PDB file of C-alpha atoms in Angstrom:
ATOM      1  CA  ILE G   9       0.000   0.000   0.000  1.00  0.00           C
ATOM      2  CA  VAL G  10       1.287   3.400  -0.878  1.00  0.00           C
ATOM      3  CA  ILE G  11       0.003   6.392   1.027  1.00  0.00           C
ATOM      4  CA  GLY G  12       0.110   9.193  -1.486  1.00  0.00           C
ATOM      5  CA  LYS G  13       0.048  12.948  -1.115  1.00  0.00           C
ATOM      6  CA  LYS G  14      -2.951  14.446   0.679  1.00  0.00           C
ATOM      7  CA  GLY G  15      -3.644  11.094   2.357  1.00  0.00           C
ATOM      8  CA  SER G  16      -4.986   9.266  -0.671  1.00  0.00           C
ATOM      9  CA  GLU G  17      -4.392   5.511  -0.641  1.00  0.00           C
ATOM     10  CA  ILE G  18      -3.452   3.428  -3.626  1.00  0.00           C
ATOM     11  CA  SER G  19      -3.382  -0.316  -3.280  1.00  0.00           C
ATOM     12  CA  HIS G  20      -1.605  -1.973  -6.158  1.00  0.00           C
ATOM     13  CA  LEU G  21      -2.542  -5.392  -4.824  1.00  0.00           C
ATOM     14  CA  LYS G  22      -6.218  -4.463  -4.650  1.00  0.00           C
ATOM     15  CA  LYS G  23      -6.148  -3.052  -8.178  1.00  0.00           C
ATOM     16  CA  ASP G  24      -4.635  -6.273  -9.501  1.00  0.00           C
ATOM     17  CA  ILE G  25      -7.211  -8.374  -7.670  1.00  0.00           C
ATOM     18  CA  ASP G  26     -10.063  -6.188  -8.921  1.00  0.00           C
ATOM     19  CA  GLU G  27      -8.816  -6.469 -12.516  1.00  0.00           C
ATOM     20  CA  GLN G  28      -8.804 -10.242 -12.204  1.00  0.00           C
ATOM     21  CA  GLU G  29     -12.230 -10.227 -10.515  1.00  0.00           C
ATOM     22  CA  ILE G  30     -10.939 -12.296  -7.580  1.00  0.00           C
ATOM     23  CA  LYS G  31     -13.209 -12.146  -4.531  1.00  0.00           C
ATOM     24  CA  GLU G  32     -10.456 -12.920  -2.013  1.00  0.00           C
ATOM     25  CA  PRO G  33      -6.906 -13.903  -2.905  1.00  0.00           C
ATOM     26  CA  PHE G  34      -5.963 -17.394  -1.777  1.00  0.00           C
ATOM     27  CA  PHE G  35      -2.627 -16.163  -0.418  1.00  0.00           C
ATOM     28  CA  PHE G  36      -4.454 -14.024   2.143  1.00  0.00           C
ATOM     29  CA  GLY G  37      -7.243 -16.538   2.770  1.00  0.00           C
ATOM     30  CA  SER G  38      -6.436 -16.950   6.482  1.00  0.00           C
ATOM     31  CA  HIS G  39      -6.091 -13.203   7.045  1.00  0.00           C
ATOM     32  CA  PRO G  40      -8.738 -10.496   7.319  1.00  0.00           C
ATOM     33  CA  ARG G  41     -10.387  -9.548   4.071  1.00  0.00           C
ATOM     34  CA  LEU G  42      -8.241  -7.346   1.836  1.00  0.00           C
ATOM     35  CA  ASN G  43     -10.382  -4.199   2.128  1.00  0.00           C
ATOM     36  CA  GLU G  44     -10.363  -4.555   5.911  1.00  0.00           C
ATOM     37  CA  ARG G  45      -6.582  -4.952   5.892  1.00  0.00           C
ATOM     38  CA  ILE G  46      -6.172  -1.812   3.794  1.00  0.00           C
ATOM     39  CA  LYS G  47      -8.435   0.154   6.130  1.00  0.00           C
ATOM     40  CA  ASN G  48      -6.642  -1.136   9.251  1.00  0.00           C
ATOM     41  CA  TYR G  49      -3.239  -0.341   7.802  1.00  0.00           C
ATOM     42  CA  THR G  50      -4.305   3.164   6.790  1.00  0.00           C
ATOM     43  CA  VAL G  51      -5.746   3.901  10.235  1.00  0.00           C
ATOM     44  CA  PHE G  52      -2.632   2.488  11.924  1.00  0.00           C
ATOM     45  CA  ILE G  53      -0.307   4.713   9.880  1.00  0.00           C
ATOM     46  CA  ARG G  54      -2.386   7.851  10.402  1.00  0.00           C
ATOM     47  CA  GLU G  55      -2.767   7.304  14.160  1.00  0.00           C
ATOM     48  CA  ASN G  56       0.757   6.153  14.952  1.00  0.00           C
ATOM     49  CA  TYR G  57       2.782   8.154  12.442  1.00  0.00           C
ATOM     50  CA  PRO G  58       0.748  11.280  11.627  1.00  0.00           C
ATOM     51  CA  ASN G  59       3.766  13.450  10.826  1.00  0.00           C
ATOM     52  CA  ALA G  60       6.074  10.790   9.470  1.00  0.00           C
ATOM     53  CA  LYS G  61       7.931  11.727   6.350  1.00  0.00           C
ATOM     54  CA  GLY G  62      10.043   9.155   4.649  1.00  0.00           C
ATOM     55  CA  THR G  63      12.274   9.138   1.639  1.00  0.00           C
ATOM     56  CA  VAL G  64      10.401   8.194  -1.481  1.00  0.00           C
ATOM     57  CA  ASN G  65      13.336   7.427  -3.813  1.00  0.00           C
ATOM     58  CA  GLU G  66      10.952   6.739  -6.680  1.00  0.00           C
ATOM     59  CA  GLU G  67      13.675   7.085  -9.307  1.00  0.00           C
ATOM     60  CA  ARG G  68      15.916   4.575  -7.539  1.00  0.00           C
ATOM     61  CA  PHE G  69      13.006   2.170  -7.050  1.00  0.00           C
ATOM     62  CA  MET G  70      11.937   2.457 -10.695  1.00  0.00           C
ATOM     63  CA  ALA G  71      15.495   1.942 -11.924  1.00  0.00           C
ATOM     64  CA  VAL G  72      15.527  -1.390 -10.102  1.00  0.00           C
ATOM     65  CA  ILE G  73      11.975  -2.468 -10.904  1.00  0.00           C
ATOM     66  CA  THR G  74      11.695  -1.340 -14.557  1.00  0.00           C
ATOM     67  CA  PRO G  75      13.586  -4.296 -16.080  1.00  0.00           C
ATOM     68  CA  MET G  76      11.287  -6.682 -14.220  1.00  0.00           C
ATOM     69  CA  LEU G  77       8.106  -5.072 -15.548  1.00  0.00           C
ATOM     70  CA  LEU G  78       8.388  -6.845 -18.900  1.00  0.00           C
ATOM     71  CA  ASP G  79       9.188 -10.225 -17.368  1.00  0.00           C
ATOM     72  CA  ASN G  80       6.192  -9.916 -15.065  1.00  0.00           C
ATOM     73  CA  ALA G  81       3.988  -8.710 -17.929  1.00  0.00           C
ATOM     74  CA  MET G  82       4.975 -11.682 -20.066  1.00  0.00           C
ATOM     75  CA  ALA G  83       4.146 -14.015 -17.173  1.00  0.00           C
ATOM     76  CA  ASP G  84       0.745 -12.312 -16.948  1.00  0.00           C
ATOM     77  CA  LEU G  85       0.311 -12.749 -20.692  1.00  0.00           C
ATOM     78  CA  SER G  86       1.106 -16.461 -20.479  1.00  0.00           C
ATOM     79  CA  MET G  87      -1.761 -16.753 -17.978  1.00  0.00           C
ATOM     80  CA  GLY G  88      -4.145 -14.821 -20.212  1.00  0.00           C
ATOM     81  CA  ARG G  89      -4.164 -11.777 -17.934  1.00  0.00           C
ATOM     82  CA  TYR G  90      -4.179  -9.269 -20.781  1.00  0.00           C
ATOM     83  CA  ALA G  91      -5.114  -6.152 -18.797  1.00  0.00           C
ATOM     84  CA  SER G  92      -2.408  -6.761 -16.210  1.00  0.00           C
ATOM     85  CA  ALA G  93       0.193  -7.545 -18.887  1.00  0.00           C
ATOM     86  CA  LYS G  94      -0.745  -4.448 -20.864  1.00  0.00           C
ATOM     87  CA  GLY G  95      -0.503  -2.261 -17.745  1.00  0.00           C
ATOM     88  CA  GLY G  96       2.989  -3.495 -16.899  1.00  0.00           C
ATOM     89  CA  ILE G  97       4.191  -3.000 -20.456  1.00  0.00           C
ATOM     90  CA  GLU G  98       2.702   0.501 -20.588  1.00  0.00           C
ATOM     91  CA  ARG G  99       4.619   1.413 -17.407  1.00  0.00           C
ATOM     92  CA  PHE G 100       7.793   0.035 -18.953  1.00  0.00           C
ATOM     93  CA  ILE G 101       7.334   1.889 -22.253  1.00  0.00           C
ATOM     94  CA  LYS G 102       6.621   5.107 -20.387  1.00  0.00           C
ATOM     95  CA  ARG G 103      10.078   4.839 -18.818  1.00  0.00           C
ATOM     96  CA  GLN G 104      11.845   3.439 -21.903  1.00  0.00           C
ATOM     97  CA  PRO G 105       9.895   4.597 -24.975  1.00  0.00           C
ATOM     98  CA  ASP G 106      12.533   3.477 -27.484  1.00  0.00           C
ATOM     99  CA  ASN G 107      12.973  -0.036 -26.131  1.00  0.00           C
ATOM    100  CA  ALA G 108      12.259  -2.580 -28.881  1.00  0.00           C
ATOM    101  CA  ARG G 109      11.451  -5.389 -26.467  1.00  0.00           C
ATOM    102  CA  GLY G 110       8.814  -3.240 -24.752  1.00  0.00           C
ATOM    103  CA  HIS G 111       7.007  -2.613 -28.032  1.00  0.00           C
ATOM    104  CA  PHE G 112       7.394  -6.268 -29.022  1.00  0.00           C
ATOM    105  CA  CYS G 113       5.782  -7.360 -25.752  1.00  0.00           C
ATOM    106  CA  MET G 114       2.891  -4.946 -26.299  1.00  0.00           C
ATOM    107  CA  ALA G 115       2.432  -6.368 -29.796  1.00  0.00           C
ATOM    108  CA  GLU G 116       2.306  -9.865 -28.322  1.00  0.00           C
ATOM    109  CA  VAL G 117      -0.507  -8.840 -25.973  1.00  0.00           C
ATOM    110  CA  TYR G 118      -2.599  -7.546 -28.847  1.00  0.00           C
ATOM    111  CA  ARG G 119      -1.748 -10.478 -31.127  1.00  0.00           C
ATOM    112  CA  GLN G 120      -2.771 -12.973 -28.490  1.00  0.00           C
ATOM    113  CA  MET G 121      -5.997 -11.129 -27.682  1.00  0.00           C
ATOM    114  CA  GLY G 122      -6.790 -12.006 -31.291  1.00  0.00           C
ATOM    115  CA  GLU G 123      -9.594  -9.651 -32.300  1.00  0.00           C
ATOM    116  CA  ALA G 124      -9.412  -8.070 -35.769  1.00  0.00           C
ATOM    117  CA  GLU G 125      -8.810  -4.572 -34.365  1.00  0.00           C
ATOM    118  CA  ASP G 126      -6.183  -6.002 -31.997  1.00  0.00           C
ATOM    119  CA  ARG G 127      -4.202  -7.408 -34.911  1.00  0.00           C
ATOM    120  CA  ALA G 128      -3.894  -3.950 -36.463  1.00  0.00           C
ATOM    121  CA  ILE G 129      -2.571  -2.581 -33.163  1.00  0.00           C
ATOM    122  CA  ALA G 130      -0.191  -5.545 -32.912  1.00  0.00           C
ATOM    123  CA  ILE G 131       1.191  -4.839 -36.380  1.00  0.00           C
ATOM    124  CA  LYS G 132       1.869  -1.210 -35.452  1.00  0.00           C
ATOM    125  CA  ALA G 133       3.580  -2.259 -32.219  1.00  0.00           C
ATOM    126  CA  TYR G 134       5.753  -4.815 -34.060  1.00  0.00           C
ATOM    127  CA  GLU G 135       6.681  -2.140 -36.588  1.00  0.00           C
ATOM    128  CA  ARG G 136       7.516   0.258 -33.741  1.00  0.00           C
ATOM    129  CA  ALA G 137       9.748  -2.403 -32.182  1.00  0.00           C
ATOM    130  CA  ILE G 138      11.526  -2.873 -35.515  1.00  0.00           C
ATOM    131  CA  SER G 139      12.004   0.876 -35.878  1.00  0.00           C
ATOM    132  CA  CYS G 140      13.604   0.935 -32.412  1.00  0.00           C
ATOM    133  CA  ASP G 141      15.950  -1.942 -33.250  1.00  0.00           C
ATOM    134  CA  PRO G 142      15.879  -3.401 -36.779  1.00  0.00           C
ATOM    135  CA  GLU G 143      18.249  -6.194 -35.681  1.00  0.00           C
ATOM    136  CA  TYR G 144      15.868  -7.529 -33.005  1.00  0.00           C
ATOM    137  CA  PRO G 145      14.434 -10.714 -34.572  1.00  0.00           C
ATOM    138  CA  GLU G 146      11.297 -11.366 -32.496  1.00  0.00           C
ATOM    139  CA  PRO G 147       9.040  -8.642 -33.944  1.00  0.00           C
ATOM    140  CA  HIS G 148       9.703  -9.997 -37.433  1.00  0.00           C
ATOM    141  CA  LYS G 149       8.438 -13.404 -36.354  1.00  0.00           C
ATOM    142  CA  GLY G 150       5.392 -11.794 -34.748  1.00  0.00           C
ATOM    143  CA  LEU G 151       4.598  -9.962 -37.966  1.00  0.00           C
ATOM    144  CA  GLY G 152       4.998 -13.227 -39.868  1.00  0.00           C
ATOM    145  CA  ILE G 153       2.447 -14.912 -37.620  1.00  0.00           C
ATOM    146  CA  VAL G 154      -0.095 -12.082 -37.868  1.00  0.00           C
ATOM    147  CA  TYR G 155       0.260 -11.835 -41.647  1.00  0.00           C
ATOM    148  CA  TYR G 156       0.026 -15.616 -41.974  1.00  0.00           C
ATOM    149  CA  LYS G 157      -3.266 -15.676 -40.065  1.00  0.00           C
ATOM    150  CA  GLN G 158      -4.535 -12.891 -42.315  1.00  0.00           C
ATOM    151  CA  LYS G 159      -3.477 -14.955 -45.359  1.00  0.00           C
ATOM    152  CA  ARG G 160      -1.137 -12.151 -46.418  1.00  0.00           C
ATOM    153  CA  TYR G 161       1.458 -14.689 -47.439  1.00  0.00           C
ATOM    154  CA  VAL G 162       3.906 -12.436 -49.293  1.00  0.00           C
ATOM    155  CA  ARG G 163       4.311 -10.216 -46.215  1.00  0.00           C
ATOM    156  CA  SER G 164       4.302 -13.217 -43.893  1.00  0.00           C
ATOM    157  CA  GLN G 165       7.059 -14.969 -45.784  1.00  0.00           C
ATOM    158  CA  ALA G 166       9.189 -11.813 -45.950  1.00  0.00           C
ATOM    159  CA  ALA G 167       8.817 -11.294 -42.186  1.00  0.00           C
ATOM    160  CA  PHE G 168       9.632 -14.930 -41.407  1.00  0.00           C
ATOM    161  CA  GLU G 169      12.670 -14.863 -43.695  1.00  0.00           C
ATOM    162  CA  GLN G 170      13.931 -11.693 -42.008  1.00  0.00           C
ATOM    163  CA  TYR G 171      13.443 -13.369 -38.628  1.00  0.00           C
ATOM    164  CA  LEU G 172      15.553 -16.348 -39.699  1.00  0.00           C
ATOM    165  CA  LEU G 173      18.157 -14.063 -41.260  1.00  0.00           C
ATOM    166  CA  LEU G 174      18.519 -12.208 -37.956  1.00  0.00           C
ATOM    167  CA  ASP G 175      18.421 -15.385 -35.842  1.00  0.00           C
ATOM    168  CA  PRO G 176      19.689 -18.277 -37.989  1.00  0.00           C
ATOM    169  CA  GLU G 177      19.926 -20.539 -34.934  1.00  0.00           C
ATOM    170  CA  ALA G 178      16.391 -19.793 -33.658  1.00  0.00           C
ATOM    171  CA  GLU G 179      14.936 -22.598 -31.556  1.00  0.00           C
ATOM    172  CA  ASP G 180      11.752 -22.530 -33.637  1.00  0.00           C
ATOM    173  CA  LYS G 181      13.567 -22.440 -36.982  1.00  0.00           C
ATOM    174  CA  GLY G 182      11.968 -25.711 -38.109  1.00  0.00           C
ATOM    175  CA  TYR G 183       8.462 -24.458 -37.413  1.00  0.00           C
ATOM    176  CA  ILE G 184       9.098 -21.206 -39.259  1.00  0.00           C
ATOM    177  CA  GLN G 185      10.488 -23.096 -42.231  1.00  0.00           C
ATOM    178  CA  GLN G 186       7.315 -25.224 -42.268  1.00  0.00           C
ATOM    179  CA  TYR G 187       5.208 -22.040 -42.430  1.00  0.00           C
ATOM    180  CA  ILE G 188       7.279 -20.822 -45.346  1.00  0.00           C
ATOM    181  CA  GLN G 189       6.999 -24.174 -47.168  1.00  0.00           C
ATOM    182  CA  ARG G 190       3.218 -24.220 -46.630  1.00  0.00           C
ATOM    183  CA  MET G 191       2.893 -20.715 -48.083  1.00  0.00           C
ATOM    184  CA  ASN G 192       5.029 -21.648 -51.105  1.00  0.00           C
ATOM    185  CA  SER G 193       2.841 -24.681 -51.825  1.00  0.00           C
ATOM    186  CA  GLU G 194      -0.430 -22.707 -51.724  1.00  0.00           C
TER     187      GLU G 194
END
């Protein structure tokens, strides 16, 4: 819980739980309900430390935590928690707007959400990642997948070939080559 300026409370844990529509997190199942815990904590701080002023060190904290935002977001994505993943990636991109991996991760969120309008956003995010670092192979593969699903085979093949050119030892090289062979036979 972070007690902000003017006494406003922000509970990152509660926000995450609300986004996931969890009634009570299992981890805290033997403890008082989360809202009660937040209230008790807030009252405790105000009554026992009314004039306390600590060091915030937000920049130092963010310097340490920022690299982990993408890893956490990708874990959220693997569990289908799109809103949480997107939020973490947005925080990362806000701090590092020219980071190719950040834009690639955002593209992955939209690609995996899978709606037609999401695919267009994914394509733009992949292209942004490529503009940040043309040598980063992953966004090329992502574009290949999106274009393949759209049956835009010329673009798909070009993206897949660029991916393999940039990462000739890719673990999924065989799968990508199968995509390319399938497109050439159609």
